[in-house]
mmCIF file of C-alpha atoms and ligand atoms in Angstrom:
data_model
loop_
_atom_site.group_PDB
_atom_site.id
_atom_site.type_symbol
_atom_site.label_atom_id
_atom_site.label_comp_id
_atom_site.label_asym_id
_atom_site.label_seq_id
_atom_site.Cartn_x
_atom_site.Cartn_y
_atom_site.Cartn_z
ATOM 1 C CA MET A 302 -19.086 -5.073 35.473
ATOM 2 C CA TYR A 303 -18.984 -8.397 33.619
ATOM 3 C CA LYS A 304 -16.458 -8.886 30.889
ATOM 4 C CA ALA A 305 -17.471 -11.219 28.076
ATOM 5 C CA THR A 306 -14.579 -13.013 26.515
ATOM 6 C CA PRO A 307 -14.192 -12.039 22.856
ATOM 7 C CA SER A 308 -11.136 -10.024 23.971
ATOM 8 C CA THR A 309 -9.717 -13.171 25.596
ATOM 9 C CA PRO A 310 -7.492 -15.233 23.272
ATOM 10 C CA LEU A 311 -9.936 -17.888 22.122
ATOM 11 C CA ASP A 312 -7.651 -20.875 22.633
ATOM 12 C CA HIS A 313 -7.491 -19.902 26.298
ATOM 13 C CA VAL A 314 -11.204 -19.627 26.820
ATOM 14 C CA ALA A 315 -12.293 -22.091 29.439
ATOM 15 C CA LEU A 316 -15.975 -22.740 29.920
ATOM 16 C CA TYR A 317 -17.342 -24.010 33.216
ATOM 17 C CA GLY A 318 -20.999 -24.997 32.839
ATOM 18 C CA ALA A 319 -23.257 -25.607 35.824
ATOM 19 C CA HIS A 320 -22.969 -29.360 35.189
ATOM 20 C CA LEU A 321 -19.175 -29.322 34.823
ATOM 21 C CA ASN A 322 -16.515 -29.421 37.468
ATOM 22 C CA ASP A 323 -13.126 -27.737 37.235
ATOM 23 C CA GLN A 324 -11.527 -30.694 35.461
ATOM 24 C CA ASP A 325 -14.155 -30.702 32.720
ATOM 25 C CA VAL A 326 -13.099 -27.528 31.015
ATOM 26 C CA ILE A 327 -14.328 -27.146 27.458
ATOM 27 C CA ARG A 328 -11.908 -25.404 25.115
ATOM 28 C CA LYS A 329 -13.448 -23.872 22.027
ATOM 29 C CA THR A 330 -12.276 -21.737 19.147
ATOM 30 C CA HIS A 331 -15.685 -20.220 18.485
ATOM 31 C CA LEU A 332 -17.973 -18.834 21.156
ATOM 32 C CA ASP A 333 -21.718 -18.745 20.768
ATOM 33 C CA PHE A 334 -24.030 -16.662 22.908
ATOM 34 C CA LEU A 335 -24.345 -19.163 25.778
ATOM 35 C CA ASP A 336 -20.597 -19.778 25.769
ATOM 36 C CA ILE A 337 -19.988 -16.064 26.234
ATOM 37 C CA LEU A 338 -22.406 -15.965 29.167
ATOM 38 C CA LEU A 339 -20.776 -19.029 30.713
ATOM 39 C CA ALA A 340 -17.291 -17.602 30.269
ATOM 40 C CA ALA A 341 -18.075 -14.053 31.454
ATOM 41 C CA ARG A 342 -16.436 -13.011 34.735
ATOM 42 C CA ASP A 343 -16.725 -9.812 36.760
ATOM 43 C CA ASP A 344 -13.705 -7.916 38.132
ATOM 44 C CA ASN A 345 -13.525 -10.412 41.020
ATOM 45 C CA GLY A 346 -13.535 -13.409 38.686
ATOM 46 C CA VAL A 347 -17.124 -14.372 39.560
ATOM 47 C CA GLY A 348 -19.394 -15.632 36.778
ATOM 48 C CA PHE A 349 -23.131 -15.145 36.269
ATOM 49 C CA SER A 350 -25.447 -16.873 38.727
ATOM 50 C CA LYS A 351 -28.133 -19.133 37.229
ATOM 51 C CA VAL A 352 -30.701 -16.382 37.855
ATOM 52 C CA ASP A 353 -28.511 -13.779 36.077
ATOM 53 C CA MET A 354 -27.962 -16.192 33.238
ATOM 54 C CA ARG A 355 -31.694 -16.805 32.910
ATOM 55 C CA ALA A 356 -32.342 -13.033 32.859
ATOM 56 C CA GLU A 357 -29.814 -12.564 30.044
ATOM 57 C CA VAL A 358 -31.293 -15.422 28.015
ATOM 58 C CA ASP A 359 -34.823 -14.053 28.539
ATOM 59 C CA THR A 360 -33.726 -10.584 27.425
ATOM 60 C CA PHE A 361 -32.119 -11.917 24.279
ATOM 61 C CA SER A 362 -34.988 -14.254 23.460
ATOM 62 C CA PHE A 363 -37.487 -11.415 23.690
ATOM 63 C CA GLU A 364 -35.350 -8.591 22.289
ATOM 64 C CA GLY A 365 -33.844 -10.776 19.607
ATOM 65 C CA HIS A 366 -36.978 -12.469 18.361
ATOM 66 C CA ASP A 367 -40.275 -10.747 19.183
ATOM 67 C CA THR A 368 -39.075 -7.309 18.081
ATOM 68 C CA THR A 369 -37.747 -8.357 14.681
ATOM 69 C CA ALA A 370 -40.704 -10.677 14.042
ATOM 70 C CA ASN A 371 -42.985 -7.755 14.843
ATOM 71 C CA GLY A 372 -41.024 -5.279 12.690
ATOM 72 C CA THR A 373 -41.100 -7.731 9.782
ATOM 73 C CA SER A 374 -44.865 -8.210 10.148
ATOM 74 C CA TRP A 375 -45.427 -4.458 9.948
ATOM 75 C CA ALA A 376 -43.070 -4.304 6.976
ATOM 76 C CA ILE A 377 -45.180 -6.943 5.184
ATOM 77 C CA TYR A 378 -48.282 -4.902 5.964
ATOM 78 C CA ALA A 379 -46.625 -1.712 4.650
ATOM 79 C CA LEU A 380 -45.543 -3.473 1.435
ATOM 80 C CA ALA A 381 -49.159 -4.541 0.874
ATOM 81 C CA LYS A 382 -50.523 -1.102 1.780
ATOM 82 C CA TYR A 383 -48.167 0.845 -0.485
ATOM 83 C CA PRO A 384 -47.961 -1.105 -3.787
ATOM 84 C CA ASP A 385 -45.701 1.454 -5.524
ATOM 85 C CA ILE A 386 -43.203 1.179 -2.699
ATOM 86 C CA GLN A 387 -43.469 -2.615 -2.842
ATOM 87 C CA GLU A 388 -42.581 -2.493 -6.545
ATOM 88 C CA GLN A 389 -39.583 -0.275 -5.827
ATOM 89 C CA VAL A 390 -38.335 -2.696 -3.132
ATOM 90 C CA HIS A 391 -38.919 -5.594 -5.526
ATOM 91 C CA ARG A 392 -37.015 -3.834 -8.343
ATOM 92 C CA GLU A 393 -34.033 -3.210 -6.089
ATOM 93 C CA VAL A 394 -34.025 -6.778 -4.777
ATOM 94 C CA ARG A 395 -34.086 -8.119 -8.366
ATOM 95 C CA GLU A 396 -31.280 -5.794 -9.421
ATOM 96 C CA VAL A 397 -29.026 -6.605 -6.475
ATOM 97 C CA LEU A 398 -29.835 -10.253 -5.787
ATOM 98 C CA GLY A 399 -31.530 -11.637 -8.893
ATOM 99 C CA ASP A 400 -32.675 -15.221 -8.312
ATOM 100 C CA ARG A 401 -29.959 -16.021 -5.791
ATOM 101 C CA LYS A 402 -31.053 -17.484 -2.455
ATOM 102 C CA ASP A 403 -27.758 -16.993 -0.615
ATOM 103 C CA TYR A 404 -26.931 -13.412 0.167
ATOM 104 C CA SER A 405 -23.657 -11.971 1.441
ATOM 105 C CA TRP A 406 -23.270 -9.099 3.923
ATOM 106 C CA ALA A 407 -21.971 -7.016 1.004
ATOM 107 C CA ASP A 408 -25.192 -7.709 -0.960
ATOM 108 C CA LEU A 409 -27.298 -6.530 1.945
ATOM 109 C CA GLN A 410 -25.392 -3.226 2.133
ATOM 110 C CA LYS A 411 -26.409 -2.561 -1.480
ATOM 111 C CA LEU A 412 -30.145 -2.718 -0.659
ATOM 112 C CA THR A 413 -30.321 1.021 0.034
ATOM 113 C CA TYR A 414 -33.977 1.605 -0.835
ATOM 114 C CA THR A 415 -35.035 -1.499 1.115
ATOM 115 C CA SER A 416 -33.057 -0.157 4.058
ATOM 116 C CA MET A 417 -34.859 3.194 3.849
ATOM 117 C CA PHE A 418 -38.158 1.327 3.609
ATOM 118 C CA ILE A 419 -37.421 -0.701 6.762
ATOM 119 C CA LYS A 420 -36.453 2.464 8.645
ATOM 120 C CA GLU A 421 -39.717 4.120 7.595
ATOM 121 C CA VAL A 422 -41.576 1.031 8.909
ATOM 122 C CA LEU A 423 -39.653 1.304 12.199
ATOM 123 C CA ARG A 424 -40.616 4.973 12.361
ATOM 124 C CA MET A 425 -44.322 4.632 11.548
ATOM 125 C CA PHE A 426 -45.021 1.342 13.341
ATOM 126 C CA SER A 427 -42.343 1.450 16.093
ATOM 127 C CA PRO A 428 -42.122 -2.267 17.064
ATOM 128 C CA VAL A 429 -40.940 -1.119 20.505
ATOM 129 C CA PRO A 430 -43.471 1.676 21.020
ATOM 130 C CA GLY A 431 -41.995 3.050 24.235
ATOM 131 C CA ILE A 432 -39.160 2.805 26.730
ATOM 132 C CA GLY A 433 -39.075 3.426 30.482
ATOM 133 C CA ARG A 434 -36.512 5.004 32.739
ATOM 134 C CA GLU A 435 -36.262 5.724 36.467
ATOM 135 C CA VAL A 436 -34.931 9.164 37.402
ATOM 136 C CA SER A 437 -31.700 8.489 39.329
ATOM 137 C CA LYS A 438 -31.136 12.136 40.300
ATOM 138 C CA PRO A 439 -33.507 15.124 40.180
ATOM 139 C CA LEU A 440 -33.769 16.458 36.667
ATOM 140 C CA VAL A 441 -35.263 19.542 34.991
ATOM 141 C CA ASN A 442 -36.421 18.838 31.459
ATOM 142 C CA ASP A 443 -37.945 21.620 29.357
ATOM 143 C CA GLY A 444 -38.814 23.533 32.565
ATOM 144 C CA VAL A 445 -40.506 20.504 34.155
ATOM 145 C CA GLU A 446 -38.999 19.129 37.372
ATOM 146 C CA LEU A 447 -38.650 15.363 37.473
ATOM 147 C CA PRO A 448 -37.967 14.128 41.016
ATOM 148 C CA PHE A 449 -35.636 11.321 42.048
ATOM 149 C CA GLY A 450 -37.288 7.905 41.760
ATOM 150 C CA MET A 451 -39.913 8.923 39.235
ATOM 151 C CA THR A 452 -40.630 6.483 36.374
ATOM 152 C CA ILE A 453 -40.764 8.064 32.947
ATOM 153 C CA ILE A 454 -42.277 6.434 29.887
ATOM 154 C CA ILE A 455 -41.049 7.841 26.590
ATOM 155 C CA SER A 456 -43.348 7.068 23.656
ATOM 156 C CA LEU A 457 -41.131 6.381 20.653
ATOM 157 C CA PHE A 458 -44.297 5.896 18.588
ATOM 158 C CA VAL A 459 -45.568 9.407 19.350
ATOM 159 C CA MET A 460 -42.123 10.953 18.841
ATOM 160 C CA HIS A 461 -41.873 9.289 15.437
ATOM 161 C CA HIS A 462 -45.243 10.476 14.138
ATOM 162 C CA ASN A 463 -44.223 13.856 12.854
ATOM 163 C CA PRO A 464 -44.592 13.893 9.904
ATOM 164 C CA ASP A 465 -47.255 11.251 9.392
ATOM 165 C CA GLU A 466 -46.850 10.387 5.705
ATOM 166 C CA PHE A 467 -45.167 7.035 4.803
ATOM 167 C CA ARG A 468 -42.198 7.986 2.633
ATOM 168 C CA PRO A 469 -38.988 5.892 2.751
ATOM 169 C CA GLU A 470 -37.076 8.580 0.806
ATOM 170 C CA ARG A 471 -36.922 10.741 3.936
ATOM 171 C CA PHE A 472 -34.127 8.397 5.056
ATOM 172 C CA ALA A 473 -31.927 9.201 2.063
ATOM 173 C CA LYS A 474 -28.535 10.146 3.536
ATOM 174 C CA GLU A 475 -28.539 13.744 2.294
ATOM 175 C CA LYS A 476 -32.060 14.365 3.674
ATOM 176 C CA PHE A 477 -31.739 12.543 6.980
ATOM 177 C CA SER A 478 -28.424 14.186 7.861
ATOM 178 C CA ARG A 479 -30.337 17.480 8.194
ATOM 179 C CA ARG A 480 -32.669 16.033 10.842
ATOM 180 C CA ASP A 481 -32.123 15.804 14.586
ATOM 181 C CA PRO A 482 -30.714 12.270 15.074
ATOM 182 C CA TYR A 483 -32.912 11.862 18.171
ATOM 183 C CA SER A 484 -36.060 12.344 16.052
ATOM 184 C CA PHE A 485 -35.731 8.676 15.001
ATOM 185 C CA VAL A 486 -34.826 6.249 17.792
ATOM 186 C CA PRO A 487 -36.608 2.900 17.179
ATOM 187 C CA PHE A 488 -33.668 1.176 18.886
ATOM 188 C CA SER A 489 -33.517 3.738 21.708
ATOM 189 C CA ALA A 490 -30.381 5.823 22.282
ATOM 190 C CA GLY A 491 -27.646 6.204 24.851
ATOM 191 C CA PRO A 492 -25.787 3.559 26.841
ATOM 192 C CA ARG A 493 -28.715 1.058 26.958
ATOM 193 C CA ASN A 494 -29.642 1.209 23.297
ATOM 194 C CA CYS A 495 -30.317 -1.907 21.262
ATOM 195 C CA ILE A 496 -27.283 -4.078 20.663
ATOM 196 C CA GLY A 497 -29.080 -6.026 17.923
ATOM 197 C CA GLN A 498 -29.972 -3.162 15.625
ATOM 198 C CA ASN A 499 -27.618 -3.946 12.730
ATOM 199 C CA PHE A 500 -28.379 -7.622 13.027
ATOM 200 C CA SER A 501 -32.136 -7.016 12.941
ATOM 201 C CA MET A 502 -31.908 -4.620 9.964
ATOM 202 C CA ASN A 503 -30.025 -7.293 8.022
ATOM 203 C CA GLU A 504 -32.350 -10.058 9.187
ATOM 204 C CA GLU A 505 -35.335 -8.067 7.928
ATOM 205 C CA LYS A 506 -33.615 -7.358 4.622
ATOM 206 C CA VAL A 507 -33.057 -11.086 4.035
ATOM 207 C CA LEU A 508 -36.637 -12.008 4.967
ATOM 208 C CA LEU A 509 -38.247 -9.243 2.919
ATOM 209 C CA ALA A 510 -35.996 -9.889 -0.088
ATOM 210 C CA ARG A 511 -36.962 -13.562 -0.072
ATOM 211 C CA ILE A 512 -40.652 -12.649 0.214
ATOM 212 C CA VAL A 513 -40.860 -9.941 -2.470
ATOM 213 C CA ASN A 514 -38.796 -12.037 -4.854
ATOM 214 C CA ARG A 515 -41.431 -14.775 -4.790
ATOM 215 C CA PHE A 516 -44.687 -13.038 -3.922
ATOM 216 C CA ARG A 517 -46.750 -9.934 -4.578
ATOM 217 C CA LEU A 518 -48.612 -8.737 -1.494
ATOM 218 C CA GLU A 519 -51.998 -7.043 -1.423
ATOM 219 C CA LEU A 520 -54.014 -5.629 1.460
ATOM 220 C CA ASP A 521 -56.915 -7.690 2.714
ATOM 221 C CA THR A 522 -59.501 -4.919 2.594
ATOM 222 C CA ASP A 523 -61.935 -6.925 4.784
ATOM 223 C CA HIS A 524 -59.487 -6.911 7.674
ATOM 224 C CA ASP A 525 -59.146 -3.903 9.986
ATOM 225 C CA ILE A 526 -55.764 -3.153 11.470
ATOM 226 C CA VAL A 527 -55.949 -1.829 15.015
ATOM 227 C CA MET A 528 -52.590 -0.978 16.542
ATOM 228 C CA ILE A 529 -52.176 -1.807 20.224
ATOM 229 C CA PRO A 530 -49.020 -0.427 21.844
ATOM 230 C CA GLU A 531 -47.995 -3.072 24.384
ATOM 231 C CA LEU A 532 -44.407 -4.081 25.153
ATOM 232 C CA ILE A 533 -44.250 -4.348 21.392
ATOM 233 C CA MET A 534 -46.657 -2.884 18.833
ATOM 234 C CA ARG A 535 -49.374 -5.505 18.418
ATOM 235 C CA ALA A 536 -52.128 -5.646 15.825
ATOM 236 C CA GLN A 537 -55.315 -6.395 17.749
ATOM 237 C CA ASN A 538 -56.590 -9.041 15.320
ATOM 238 C CA GLY A 539 -53.316 -9.805 13.618
ATOM 239 C CA ILE A 540 -52.129 -8.643 10.233
ATOM 240 C CA LYS A 541 -53.619 -10.229 7.133
ATOM 241 C CA VAL A 542 -52.449 -9.687 3.585
ATOM 242 C CA ASN A 543 -53.223 -11.519 0.340
ATOM 243 C CA VAL A 544 -50.233 -13.259 -1.179
ATOM 244 C CA TYR A 545 -49.867 -13.995 -4.924
ATOM 245 C CA PRO A 546 -46.970 -15.860 -6.512
ATOM 246 C CA ARG A 547 -44.930 -13.701 -8.885
ATOM 247 C CA THR A 548 -44.826 -15.310 -12.306
HETATM 248 C C1 LIG B 1190 -36.796 -4.436 14.956
HETATM 249 C C2 LIG B 1190 -36.015 -4.998 15.847
HETATM 250 C C3 LIG B 1190 -35.647 -4.407 17.176
HETATM 251 C C4 LIG B 1190 -36.121 -3.286 17.812
HETATM 252 C C5 LIG B 1190 -37.164 -2.298 17.327
HETATM 253 C C6 LIG B 1190 -35.411 -3.196 19.074
HETATM 254 C C7 LIG B 1190 -35.591 -2.170 19.981
HETATM 255 C C8 LIG B 1190 -34.895 -2.066 21.164
HETATM 256 C C9 LIG B 1190 -35.029 -0.970 22.094
HETATM 257 C C10 LIG B 1190 -35.952 0.229 21.903
HETATM 258 C C11 LIG B 1190 -34.199 -1.225 23.138
HETATM 259 C C12 LIG B 1190 -33.917 -0.326 24.341
HETATM 260 C C13 LIG B 1190 -34.852 -0.522 25.456
HETATM 261 C C14 LIG B 1190 -34.613 0.577 26.435
HETATM 262 O O1 LIG B 1190 -33.970 1.596 26.127
HETATM 263 O O2 LIG B 1190 -35.097 0.431 27.552
HETATM 264 C C15 LIG B 1190 -33.546 -2.481 22.884
HETATM 265 C C16 LIG B 1190 -32.622 -3.090 23.749
HETATM 266 C C17 LIG B 1190 -32.033 -4.294 23.512
HETATM 267 N N1 LIG B 1190 -32.106 -5.038 22.363
HETATM 268 FE FE1 LIG B 1190 -33.237 -4.605 20.732
HETATM 269 N N2 LIG B 1190 -34.568 -4.255 19.185
HETATM 270 C C18 LIG B 1190 -34.652 -5.024 18.065
HETATM 271 C C19 LIG B 1190 -33.948 -6.167 17.764
HETATM 272 C C20 LIG B 1190 -33.023 -6.774 18.599
HETATM 273 C C21 LIG B 1190 -32.256 -7.965 18.293
HETATM 274 C C22 LIG B 1190 -32.337 -8.742 16.972
HETATM 275 C C23 LIG B 1190 -31.489 -8.251 19.396
HETATM 276 C C24 LIG B 1190 -30.495 -9.381 19.655
HETATM 277 C C25 LIG B 1190 -30.057 -10.180 18.737
HETATM 278 C C26 LIG B 1190 -31.760 -7.235 20.388
HETATM 279 C C27 LIG B 1190 -31.181 -7.194 21.636
HETATM 280 C C28 LIG B 1190 -31.383 -6.184 22.549
HETATM 281 C C29 LIG B 1190 -30.819 -6.191 23.884
HETATM 282 C C30 LIG B 1190 -29.962 -7.283 24.522
HETATM 283 C C31 LIG B 1190 -31.214 -5.004 24.492
HETATM 284 C C32 LIG B 1190 -30.885 -4.531 25.902
HETATM 285 C C33 LIG B 1190 -29.644 -3.680 25.863
HETATM 286 C C34 LIG B 1190 -29.308 -3.134 27.257
HETATM 287 O O3 LIG B 1190 -30.182 -3.044 28.109
HETATM 288 O O4 LIG B 1190 -28.136 -2.766 27.459
HETATM 289 N N3 LIG B 1190 -32.684 -6.360 19.875
HETATM 290 N N4 LIG B 1190 -33.975 -2.982 21.686
#
C-alpha cells in the first residue's frame, strides 16, 4: 500500500526525482500531483517505479480529462435539446454569479439547479457507460452463480435508464433521498469509485456557467446524434449545436 504524503509535514517532504540523486532533495511547501507520486512510499519505504508512475499519470490523464470533457459535451447537447431547462440554468447562473468571471467554491455550491441538471446529464448520458470487475471469489448474485475469475461488465448506462425522461428535478434532495443510492452511480461505487467526482462536478459548473452566461444554444436539427458506448460515451459523428450570443 503506497502512502501519499499530504499527511507528512510539508516542510519535511523530500522529493527524489528519477534525475536527482540523494543530495538533490527538493523541499516544497505545496505538492502537486507529480510531487505526490514522486514522494509516495510503500510500507517498506520503496517509491513508485517508472512504469507504476506512468500508469498513474495515464489513469489521471484519461480519468481526469476525457470523462469531464465528455460529460460537458453531453451537457451542452442537453442544454440545446431542452431549451426550458437551459433557461432555468441560465437564470440561476445570472442570479448567483451575475457578470462575474471569477467564481469561488462557495458560489458553485449555490448552483443547486445546475448541479441537478449535471447529475441528470450524468444519468442519461453516462460518460463512463460501464465498469468491469473480475470475480475474486465465487459469488451468487440474484440466484445466478458467478465463478471465480469471471469478468463482469456492469452497464451504468442501462442501470440509469429507468425512468427515461430528462428531468433534473428528480435530484432535488427530498426526492432523491427516497431512491436507492445505487440507482445512480455515474462515478461507480465502493472502494474503487471515482476520486475526481467533486472536482469534475465543479469543473462542469464553471464551464457551463461561463457558456450559458454568454451564449444561447440550439439543437442543430440537421445533425443526428448516435450514441456509441465505448470506454466513454461517444457521439458517432460528434455533437453539433448552434450557438448565439446572448444580447
Ligand atoms: C464526468 C466526469 C467523470 C466521470 C463520469 C468519472 C467516472 C469514473 C468511474 C465510473 C470510475 C470507476 C471505474 C471503475 O469502477 O472501474 C472512475 C475512477 C476514477 N476516476 Fe473518475 N470520472 C470522472 C472524472 C474524474 C476526474 C476529473 C478525475 C481526476 C481529477 C478522475 C479520476 C479518477 C481516478 C483516478 C479513478 C480510479 C480510482 C481507482 O481505481 O481507485 N475522474 N471515474
